[in-house]
Amino acid sequence: MKKRKTVVDILQMKGKETISSLTAYDCVTAALLERAGCDILLVGDSLGNVLLGYPHTLQVTMEDMLRHAAAVARGSKQALLVADMPFLSYQAGLESALQNAGRFLAESGVQAVKIEGGKRNQMLIQRMVEIGIPVMGHIGMTPQSVHTFGGYRRTGKTSRDAETLMQEALAIEEAGAFAIVLECVEHEVAAKITSELKIPTIGIGSGEACDGQVLVINDLLGYSLQPPPGFVKPAIDLAAMVSETVSNYIQQLKKS
Ligand code: KIV
């Protein structure tokens, strides 16, 4: 059996092989995605919108995340598992952030955590890495700050914003993160950040130059009540397939 990917493996993929990452929130999906070759399974706090029906990720709790992260860990043997730290689990102080990050590794069995934000997290990332918690950064459109952004929008449009993003990315790298998500970053800016950094960039809506790509699995499969973001073209319409299959089943049932 293949051994589980580590953060070192992911770091070494930069410049050699495109890194594949998808969100997973449950055991079965985790098993299927890694069987298909997915390098990183991200237990995203997008589960708030995607699974739990919240309007944002802001309502997602540590307990929600730990439960889903543990389910993904039970279904997975080979992919690197990364869990999102939910809103307010790392912003309220260093001590509580370290405790919460540690719970993901100790209780749910993932190998790394992801936190949103750049420079402001530099010290926190450094401390997490020092005590053995690998960290993935996340900049650009960071959904936990949706109210500050005034909605979901693209980032890096002006040269000033582009420079800020570059500085944020460098700060995260310097702090010791093993990879960084670039969400809805203008493509040329993402390309520049990718070429400057030694750690891999994982893009979502940020163009093809990133070292890897991540998508919300429900967007890729067309399994959602909402239309997907503009940068995703669902590969299938799973929602329609489910509706049709269940409708056929019920019609058969009623006939018999
Ligand atoms: O929560 C999530 O699914 C994410 C990815 C979309 C990057 O953070």
PDB file of N, CA and C in Angstrom, residues 105-193:
ATOM      1  N   LEU A 105      -4.905  17.765  15.123  1.00  0.00           N
ATOM      2  CA  LEU A 105      -3.956  16.669  14.925  1.00  0.00           C
ATOM      3  C   LEU A 105      -4.225  15.539  15.925  1.00  0.00           C
ATOM      4  N   ALA A 106      -4.465  15.927  17.167  1.00  0.00           N
ATOM      5  CA  ALA A 106      -4.599  14.920  18.225  1.00  0.00           C
ATOM      6  C   ALA A 106      -5.942  14.187  18.171  1.00  0.00           C
ATOM      7  N   GLU A 107      -7.022  14.916  17.904  1.00  0.00           N
ATOM      8  CA  GLU A 107      -8.359  14.302  18.018  1.00  0.00           C
ATOM      9  C   GLU A 107      -8.937  13.825  16.691  1.00  0.00           C
ATOM     10  N   SER A 108      -8.645  14.555  15.596  1.00  0.00           N
ATOM     11  CA  SER A 108      -9.308  14.151  14.348  1.00  0.00           C
ATOM     12  C   SER A 108      -8.385  13.376  13.421  1.00  0.00           C
ATOM     13  N   GLY A 109      -7.080  13.511  13.607  1.00  0.00           N
ATOM     14  CA  GLY A 109      -6.155  12.706  12.800  1.00  0.00           C
ATOM     15  C   GLY A 109      -5.744  13.326  11.481  1.00  0.00           C
ATOM     16  N   VAL A 110      -5.940  14.635  11.298  1.00  0.00           N
ATOM     17  CA  VAL A 110      -5.391  15.280  10.092  1.00  0.00           C
ATOM     18  C   VAL A 110      -3.928  15.613  10.350  1.00  0.00           C
ATOM     19  N   GLN A 111      -3.202  15.961   9.285  1.00  0.00           N
ATOM     20  CA  GLN A 111      -1.765  16.214   9.443  1.00  0.00           C
ATOM     21  C   GLN A 111      -1.402  17.697   9.429  1.00  0.00           C
ATOM     22  N   ALA A 112      -2.372  18.561   9.097  1.00  0.00           N
ATOM     23  CA  ALA A 112      -2.050  19.993   9.000  1.00  0.00           C
ATOM     24  C   ALA A 112      -3.329  20.807   9.142  1.00  0.00           C
ATOM     25  N   VAL A 113      -3.154  22.094   9.442  1.00  0.00           N
ATOM     26  CA  VAL A 113      -4.319  22.986   9.509  1.00  0.00           C
ATOM     27  C   VAL A 113      -4.127  24.125   8.508  1.00  0.00           C
ATOM     28  N   LYS A 114      -5.232  24.738   8.124  1.00  0.00           N
ATOM     29  CA  LYS A 114      -5.179  25.925   7.245  1.00  0.00           C
ATOM     30  C   LYS A 114      -5.799  27.097   7.996  1.00  0.00           C
ATOM     31  N   ILE A 115      -5.142  28.245   7.892  1.00  0.00           N
ATOM     32  CA  ILE A 115      -5.722  29.454   8.489  1.00  0.00           C
ATOM     33  C   ILE A 115      -5.730  30.576   7.453  1.00  0.00           C
ATOM     34  N   GLU A 116      -6.715  31.431   7.569  1.00  0.00           N
ATOM     35  CA  GLU A 116      -6.885  32.538   6.620  1.00  0.00           C
ATOM     36  C   GLU A 116      -6.159  33.784   7.114  1.00  0.00           C
ATOM     37  N   GLY A 117      -5.544  34.499   6.176  1.00  0.00           N
ATOM     38  CA  GLY A 117      -4.895  35.774   6.524  1.00  0.00           C
ATOM     39  C   GLY A 117      -3.396  35.690   6.356  1.00  0.00           C
ATOM     40  N   GLY A 118      -2.788  36.862   6.166  1.00  0.00           N
ATOM     41  CA  GLY A 118      -1.349  36.910   5.897  1.00  0.00           C
ATOM     42  C   GLY A 118      -0.514  37.339   7.078  1.00  0.00           C
ATOM     43  N   LYS A 119       0.053  38.538   6.949  1.00  0.00           N
ATOM     44  CA  LYS A 119       1.011  39.046   7.935  1.00  0.00           C
ATOM     45  C   LYS A 119       0.539  38.938   9.373  1.00  0.00           C
ATOM     46  N   ARG A 120      -0.752  39.200   9.591  1.00  0.00           N
ATOM     47  CA  ARG A 120      -1.252  39.197  10.967  1.00  0.00           C
ATOM     48  C   ARG A 120      -1.101  37.823  11.635  1.00  0.00           C
ATOM     49  N   ASN A 121      -0.931  36.772  10.806  1.00  0.00           N
ATOM     50  CA  ASN A 121      -0.794  35.415  11.356  1.00  0.00           C
ATOM     51  C   ASN A 121       0.658  34.952  11.444  1.00  0.00           C
ATOM     52  N   GLN A 122       1.593  35.849  11.138  1.00  0.00           N
ATOM     53  CA  GLN A 122       2.982  35.404  11.005  1.00  0.00           C
ATOM     54  C   GLN A 122       3.500  34.729  12.283  1.00  0.00           C
ATOM     55  N   MET A 123       3.280  35.397  13.426  1.00  0.00           N
ATOM     56  CA  MET A 123       3.794  34.856  14.679  1.00  0.00           C
ATOM     57  C   MET A 123       3.094  33.538  15.034  1.00  0.00           C
ATOM     58  N   LEU A 124       1.793  33.527  14.772  1.00  0.00           N
ATOM     59  CA  LEU A 124       0.999  32.330  15.074  1.00  0.00           C
ATOM     60  C   LEU A 124       1.499  31.132  14.254  1.00  0.00           C
ATOM     61  N   ILE A 125       1.716  31.356  12.960  1.00  0.00           N
ATOM     62  CA  ILE A 125       2.182  30.259  12.096  1.00  0.00           C
ATOM     63  C   ILE A 125       3.546  29.763  12.588  1.00  0.00           C
ATOM     64  N   GLN A 126       4.413  30.717  12.904  1.00  0.00           N
ATOM     65  CA  GLN A 126       5.752  30.364  13.378  1.00  0.00           C
ATOM     66  C   GLN A 126       5.667  29.451  14.614  1.00  0.00           C
ATOM     67  N   ARG A 127       4.821  29.828  15.547  1.00  0.00           N
ATOM     68  CA  ARG A 127       4.669  29.073  16.798  1.00  0.00           C
ATOM     69  C   ARG A 127       4.077  27.681  16.526  1.00  0.00           C
ATOM     70  N   MET A 128       3.068  27.646  15.639  1.00  0.00           N
ATOM     71  CA  MET A 128       2.446  26.348  15.324  1.00  0.00           C
ATOM     72  C   MET A 128       3.487  25.405  14.727  1.00  0.00           C
ATOM     73  N   VAL A 129       4.247  25.929  13.776  1.00  0.00           N
ATOM     74  CA  VAL A 129       5.248  25.088  13.104  1.00  0.00           C
ATOM     75  C   VAL A 129       6.301  24.634  14.119  1.00  0.00           C
ATOM     76  N   GLU A 130       6.706  25.541  15.004  1.00  0.00           N
ATOM     77  CA  GLU A 130       7.705  25.190  16.042  1.00  0.00           C
ATOM     78  C   GLU A 130       7.250  24.021  16.913  1.00  0.00           C
ATOM     79  N   ILE A 131       5.937  23.975  17.201  1.00  0.00           N
ATOM     80  CA  ILE A 131       5.488  22.895  18.091  1.00  0.00           C
ATOM     81  C   ILE A 131       4.966  21.681  17.304  1.00  0.00           C
ATOM     82  N   GLY A 132       5.181  21.690  15.996  1.00  0.00           N
ATOM     83  CA  GLY A 132       4.900  20.472  15.224  1.00  0.00           C
ATOM     84  C   GLY A 132       3.561  20.447  14.515  1.00  0.00           C
ATOM     85  N   ILE A 133       2.992  21.617  14.301  1.00  0.00           N
ATOM     86  CA  ILE A 133       1.710  21.658  13.578  1.00  0.00           C
ATOM     87  C   ILE A 133       1.938  22.312  12.211  1.00  0.00           C
ATOM     88  N   PRO A 134       1.971  21.518  11.141  1.00  0.00           N
ATOM     89  CA  PRO A 134       2.149  22.108   9.811  1.00  0.00           C
ATOM     90  C   PRO A 134       0.972  23.015   9.439  1.00  0.00           C
ATOM     91  N   VAL A 135       1.292  24.121   8.781  1.00  0.00           N
ATOM     92  CA  VAL A 135       0.256  25.117   8.460  1.00  0.00           C
ATOM     93  C   VAL A 135       0.237  25.435   6.966  1.00  0.00           C
ATOM     94  N   MET A 136      -0.974  25.491   6.443  1.00  0.00           N
ATOM     95  CA  MET A 136      -1.204  25.987   5.077  1.00  0.00           C
ATOM     96  C   MET A 136      -1.798  27.387   5.232  1.00  0.00           C
ATOM     97  N   GLY A 137      -1.240  28.363   4.530  1.00  0.00           N
ATOM     98  CA  GLY A 137      -1.780  29.720   4.579  1.00  0.00           C
ATOM     99  C   GLY A 137      -2.922  29.877   3.571  1.00  0.00           C
ATOM    100  N   HIS A 138      -3.580  31.007   3.616  1.00  0.00           N
ATOM    101  CA  HIS A 138      -4.713  31.256   2.700  1.00  0.00           C
ATOM    102  C   HIS A 138      -4.885  32.769   2.590  1.00  0.00           C
ATOM    103  N   ILE A 139      -4.641  33.307   1.399  1.00  0.00           N
ATOM    104  CA  ILE A 139      -4.812  34.755   1.198  1.00  0.00           C
ATOM    105  C   ILE A 139      -5.635  35.008  -0.075  1.00  0.00           C
ATOM    106  N   GLY A 140      -5.888  36.277  -0.328  1.00  0.00           N
ATOM    107  CA  GLY A 140      -6.755  36.655  -1.448  1.00  0.00           C
ATOM    108  C   GLY A 140      -8.138  36.868  -0.858  1.00  0.00           C
ATOM    109  N   MET A 141      -9.152  36.305  -1.522  1.00  0.00           N
ATOM    110  CA  MET A 141     -10.510  36.370  -0.970  1.00  0.00           C
ATOM    111  C   MET A 141     -10.604  35.331   0.138  1.00  0.00           C
ATOM    112  N   THR A 142     -10.645  35.795   1.355  1.00  0.00           N
ATOM    113  CA  THR A 142     -10.708  34.867   2.495  1.00  0.00           C
ATOM    114  C   THR A 142     -12.134  34.918   3.059  1.00  0.00           C
ATOM    115  N   PRO A 143     -12.901  33.837   2.882  1.00  0.00           N
ATOM    116  CA  PRO A 143     -14.337  33.879   3.184  1.00  0.00           C
ATOM    117  C   PRO A 143     -14.691  34.253   4.628  1.00  0.00           C
ATOM    118  N   GLN A 144     -13.776  33.986   5.572  1.00  0.00           N
ATOM    119  CA  GLN A 144     -14.095  34.372   6.962  1.00  0.00           C
ATOM    120  C   GLN A 144     -14.112  35.897   7.130  1.00  0.00           C
ATOM    121  N   SER A 145     -13.578  36.621   6.148  1.00  0.00           N
ATOM    122  CA  SER A 145     -13.596  38.098   6.208  1.00  0.00           C
ATOM    123  C   SER A 145     -14.595  38.672   5.209  1.00  0.00           C
ATOM    124  N   VAL A 146     -15.620  37.873   4.871  1.00  0.00           N
ATOM    125  CA  VAL A 146     -16.561  38.306   3.823  1.00  0.00           C
ATOM    126  C   VAL A 146     -17.170  39.682   4.122  1.00  0.00           C
ATOM    127  N   HIS A 147     -17.432  39.956   5.389  1.00  0.00           N
ATOM    128  CA  HIS A 147     -18.064  41.240   5.709  1.00  0.00           C
ATOM    129  C   HIS A 147     -17.094  42.405   5.565  1.00  0.00           C
ATOM    130  N   THR A 148     -15.808  42.144   5.777  1.00  0.00           N
ATOM    131  CA  THR A 148     -14.806  43.198   5.578  1.00  0.00           C
ATOM    132  C   THR A 148     -14.630  43.477   4.086  1.00  0.00           C
ATOM    133  N   PHE A 149     -14.670  42.403   3.287  1.00  0.00           N
ATOM    134  CA  PHE A 149     -14.540  42.573   1.830  1.00  0.00           C
ATOM    135  C   PHE A 149     -15.808  43.203   1.233  1.00  0.00           C
ATOM    136  N   GLY A 150     -16.924  43.100   1.960  1.00  0.00           N
ATOM    137  CA  GLY A 150     -18.192  43.592   1.424  1.00  0.00           C
ATOM    138  C   GLY A 150     -18.739  42.643   0.367  1.00  0.00           C
ATOM    139  N   GLY A 151     -18.502  41.353   0.523  1.00  0.00           N
ATOM    140  CA  GLY A 151     -18.999  40.348  -0.432  1.00  0.00           C
ATOM    141  C   GLY A 151     -17.838  39.500  -0.933  1.00  0.00           C
ATOM    142  N   TYR A 152     -18.177  38.530  -1.800  1.00  0.00           N
ATOM    143  CA  TYR A 152     -17.136  37.669  -2.373  1.00  0.00           C
ATOM    144  C   TYR A 152     -16.602  38.354  -3.618  1.00  0.00           C
ATOM    145  N   ARG A 153     -15.329  38.696  -3.636  1.00  0.00           N
ATOM    146  CA  ARG A 153     -14.789  39.425  -4.789  1.00  0.00           C
ATOM    147  C   ARG A 153     -13.354  39.020  -5.113  1.00  0.00           C
ATOM    148  N   ARG A 154     -12.929  39.392  -6.315  1.00  0.00           N
ATOM    149  CA  ARG A 154     -11.565  39.081  -6.741  1.00  0.00           C
ATOM    150  C   ARG A 154     -10.590  40.048  -6.062  1.00  0.00           C
ATOM    151  N   THR A 155      -9.356  39.627  -5.911  1.00  0.00           N
ATOM    152  CA  THR A 155      -8.369  40.467  -5.235  1.00  0.00           C
ATOM    153  C   THR A 155      -7.121  40.637  -6.122  1.00  0.00           C
ATOM    154  N   GLY A 156      -6.370  41.701  -5.825  1.00  0.00           N
ATOM    155  CA  GLY A 156      -5.116  41.941  -6.558  1.00  0.00           C
ATOM    156  C   GLY A 156      -5.308  42.742  -7.824  1.00  0.00           C
ATOM    157  N   LYS A 157      -6.411  43.503  -7.887  1.00  0.00           N
ATOM    158  CA  LYS A 157      -6.714  44.222  -9.136  1.00  0.00           C
ATOM    159  C   LYS A 157      -5.833  45.458  -9.315  1.00  0.00           C
ATOM    160  N   THR A 158      -5.524  46.162  -8.230  1.00  0.00           N
ATOM    161  CA  THR A 158      -4.679  47.352  -8.371  1.00  0.00           C
ATOM    162  C   THR A 158      -3.239  46.955  -8.054  1.00  0.00           C
ATOM    163  N   SER A 159      -2.283  47.797  -8.469  1.00  0.00           N
ATOM    164  CA  SER A 159      -0.886  47.428  -8.212  1.00  0.00           C
ATOM    165  C   SER A 159      -0.604  47.450  -6.708  1.00  0.00           C
ATOM    166  N   ARG A 160      -1.328  48.305  -5.978  1.00  0.00           N
ATOM    167  CA  ARG A 160      -1.151  48.337  -4.531  1.00  0.00           C
ATOM    168  C   ARG A 160      -1.642  47.038  -3.884  1.00  0.00           C
ATOM    169  N   ASP A 161      -2.813  46.579  -4.312  1.00  0.00           N
ATOM    170  CA  ASP A 161      -3.350  45.311  -3.778  1.00  0.00           C
ATOM    171  C   ASP A 161      -2.427  44.144  -4.143  1.00  0.00           C
ATOM    172  N   ALA A 162      -1.909  44.203  -5.368  1.00  0.00           N
ATOM    173  CA  ALA A 162      -1.017  43.127  -5.821  1.00  0.00           C
ATOM    174  C   ALA A 162       0.223  43.083  -4.937  1.00  0.00           C
ATOM    175  N   GLU A 163       0.780  44.241  -4.636  1.00  0.00           N
ATOM    176  CA  GLU A 163       1.977  44.309  -3.792  1.00  0.00           C
ATOM    177  C   GLU A 163       1.664  43.820  -2.369  1.00  0.00           C
ATOM    178  N   THR A 164       0.476  44.216  -1.851  1.00  0.00           N
ATOM    179  CA  THR A 164       0.087  43.753  -0.513  1.00  0.00           C
ATOM    180  C   THR A 164       0.000  42.221  -0.489  1.00  0.00           C
ATOM    181  N   LEU A 165      -0.608  41.649  -1.526  1.00  0.00           N
ATOM    182  CA  LEU A 165      -0.729  40.188  -1.577  1.00  0.00           C
ATOM    183  C   LEU A 165       0.644  39.522  -1.602  1.00  0.00           C
ATOM    184  N   MET A 166       1.558  40.117  -2.374  1.00  0.00           N
ATOM    185  CA  MET A 166       2.921  39.561  -2.437  1.00  0.00           C
ATOM    186  C   MET A 166       3.563  39.582  -1.046  1.00  0.00           C
ATOM    187  N   GLN A 167       3.417  40.684  -0.343  1.00  0.00           N
ATOM    188  CA  GLN A 167       4.011  40.801   0.999  1.00  0.00           C
ATOM    189  C   GLN A 167       3.362  39.806   1.971  1.00  0.00           C
ATOM    190  N   GLU A 168       2.053  39.635   1.832  1.00  0.00           N
ATOM    191  CA  GLU A 168       1.337  38.676   2.699  1.00  0.00           C
ATOM    192  C   GLU A 168       1.870  37.253   2.441  1.00  0.00           C
ATOM    193  N   ALA A 169       2.034  36.932   1.163  1.00  0.00           N
ATOM    194  CA  ALA A 169       2.507  35.585   0.794  1.00  0.00           C
ATOM    195  C   ALA A 169       3.926  35.358   1.329  1.00  0.00           C
ATOM    196  N   LEU A 170       4.783  36.354   1.179  1.00  0.00           N
ATOM    197  CA  LEU A 170       6.160  36.213   1.655  1.00  0.00           C
ATOM    198  C   LEU A 170       6.205  36.059   3.181  1.00  0.00           C
ATOM    199  N   ALA A 171       5.314  36.780   3.868  1.00  0.00           N
ATOM    200  CA  ALA A 171       5.267  36.697   5.336  1.00  0.00           C
ATOM    201  C   ALA A 171       4.865  35.284   5.778  1.00  0.00           C
ATOM    202  N   ILE A 172       3.920  34.701   5.056  1.00  0.00           N
ATOM    203  CA  ILE A 172       3.466  33.351   5.399  1.00  0.00           C
ATOM    204  C   ILE A 172       4.581  32.331   5.154  1.00  0.00           C
ATOM    205  N   GLU A 173       5.255  32.515   4.014  1.00  0.00           N
ATOM    206  CA  GLU A 173       6.378  31.604   3.717  1.00  0.00           C
ATOM    207  C   GLU A 173       7.464  31.715   4.789  1.00  0.00           C
ATOM    208  N   GLU A 174       7.797  32.953   5.125  1.00  0.00           N
ATOM    209  CA  GLU A 174       8.864  33.184   6.112  1.00  0.00           C
ATOM    210  C   GLU A 174       8.493  32.580   7.475  1.00  0.00           C
ATOM    211  N   ALA A 175       7.210  32.591   7.790  1.00  0.00           N
ATOM    212  CA  ALA A 175       6.761  32.052   9.085  1.00  0.00           C
ATOM    213  C   ALA A 175       6.874  30.525   9.134  1.00  0.00           C
ATOM    214  N   GLY A 176       6.971  29.885   7.947  1.00  0.00           N
ATOM    215  CA  GLY A 176       7.182  28.435   7.952  1.00  0.00           C
ATOM    216  C   GLY A 176       6.031  27.606   7.410  1.00  0.00           C
ATOM    217  N   ALA A 177       5.037  28.258   6.788  1.00  0.00           N
ATOM    218  CA  ALA A 177       3.936  27.480   6.186  1.00  0.00           C
ATOM    219  C   ALA A 177       4.499  26.591   5.074  1.00  0.00           C
ATOM    220  N   PHE A 178       3.837  25.442   4.845  1.00  0.00           N
ATOM    221  CA  PHE A 178       4.340  24.523   3.801  1.00  0.00           C
ATOM    222  C   PHE A 178       3.673  24.769   2.448  1.00  0.00           C
ATOM    223  N   ALA A 179       2.599  25.540   2.431  1.00  0.00           N
ATOM    224  CA  ALA A 179       1.887  25.834   1.174  1.00  0.00           C
ATOM    225  C   ALA A 179       0.936  26.988   1.454  1.00  0.00           C
ATOM    226  N   ILE A 180       0.422  27.561   0.378  1.00  0.00           N
ATOM    227  CA  ILE A 180      -0.482  28.706   0.562  1.00  0.00           C
ATOM    228  C   ILE A 180      -1.587  28.679  -0.496  1.00  0.00           C
ATOM    229  N   VAL A 181      -2.808  28.824  -0.030  1.00  0.00           N
ATOM    230  CA  VAL A 181      -3.948  28.918  -0.959  1.00  0.00           C
ATOM    231  C   VAL A 181      -4.084  30.365  -1.421  1.00  0.00           C
ATOM    232  N   LEU A 182      -4.245  30.530  -2.722  1.00  0.00           N
ATOM    233  CA  LEU A 182      -4.516  31.852  -3.299  1.00  0.00           C
ATOM    234  C   LEU A 182      -5.939  31.801  -3.854  1.00  0.00           C
ATOM    235  N   GLU A 183      -6.860  32.484  -3.191  1.00  0.00           N
ATOM    236  CA  GLU A 183      -8.267  32.403  -3.616  1.00  0.00           C
ATOM    237  C   GLU A 183      -8.683  33.670  -4.346  1.00  0.00           C
ATOM    238  N   CYS A 184      -9.205  33.486  -5.551  1.00  0.00           N
ATOM    239  CA  CYS A 184      -9.708  34.600  -6.377  1.00  0.00           C
ATOM    240  C   CYS A 184      -8.710  35.748  -6.468  1.00  0.00           C
ATOM    241  N   VAL A 185      -7.471  35.386  -6.740  1.00  0.00           N
ATOM    242  CA  VAL A 185      -6.414  36.381  -6.937  1.00  0.00           C
ATOM    243  C   VAL A 185      -6.260  36.569  -8.454  1.00  0.00           C
ATOM    244  N   GLU A 186      -6.097  37.805  -8.888  1.00  0.00           N
ATOM    245  CA  GLU A 186      -5.882  38.067 -10.317  1.00  0.00           C
ATOM    246  C   GLU A 186      -4.768  37.144 -10.829  1.00  0.00           C
ATOM    247  N   HIS A 187      -4.979  36.578 -12.019  1.00  0.00           N
ATOM    248  CA  HIS A 187      -4.092  35.513 -12.490  1.00  0.00           C
ATOM    249  C   HIS A 187      -2.621  35.922 -12.583  1.00  0.00           C
ATOM    250  N   GLU A 188      -2.367  37.150 -13.072  1.00  0.00           N
ATOM    251  CA  GLU A 188      -0.954  37.561 -13.223  1.00  0.00           C
ATOM    252  C   GLU A 188      -0.295  37.726 -11.858  1.00  0.00           C
ATOM    253  N   VAL A 189      -1.098  38.176 -10.889  1.00  0.00           N
ATOM    254  CA  VAL A 189      -0.558  38.364  -9.532  1.00  0.00           C
ATOM    255  C   VAL A 189      -0.245  36.994  -8.918  1.00  0.00           C
ATOM    256  N   ALA A 190      -1.167  36.046  -9.113  1.00  0.00           N
ATOM    257  CA  ALA A 190      -0.941  34.684  -8.596  1.00  0.00           C
ATOM    258  C   ALA A 190       0.296  34.071  -9.251  1.00  0.00           C
ATOM    259  N   ALA A 191       0.472  34.338 -10.539  1.00  0.00           N
ATOM    260  CA  ALA A 191       1.641  33.792 -11.260  1.00  0.00           C
ATOM    261  C   ALA A 191       2.930  34.375 -10.678  1.00  0.00           C
ATOM    262  N   LYS A 192       2.907  35.666 -10.379  1.00  0.00           N
ATOM    263  CA  LYS A 192       4.107  36.318  -9.837  1.00  0.00           C
ATOM    264  C   LYS A 192       4.418  35.766  -8.435  1.00  0.00           C
ATOM    265  N   ILE A 193       3.380  35.633  -7.618  1.00  0.00           N
ATOM    266  CA  ILE A 193       3.591  35.095  -6.263  1.00  0.00           C
ATOM    267  C   ILE A 193       4.157  33.674  -6.369  1.00  0.00           C
TER     268      ILE A 193
END
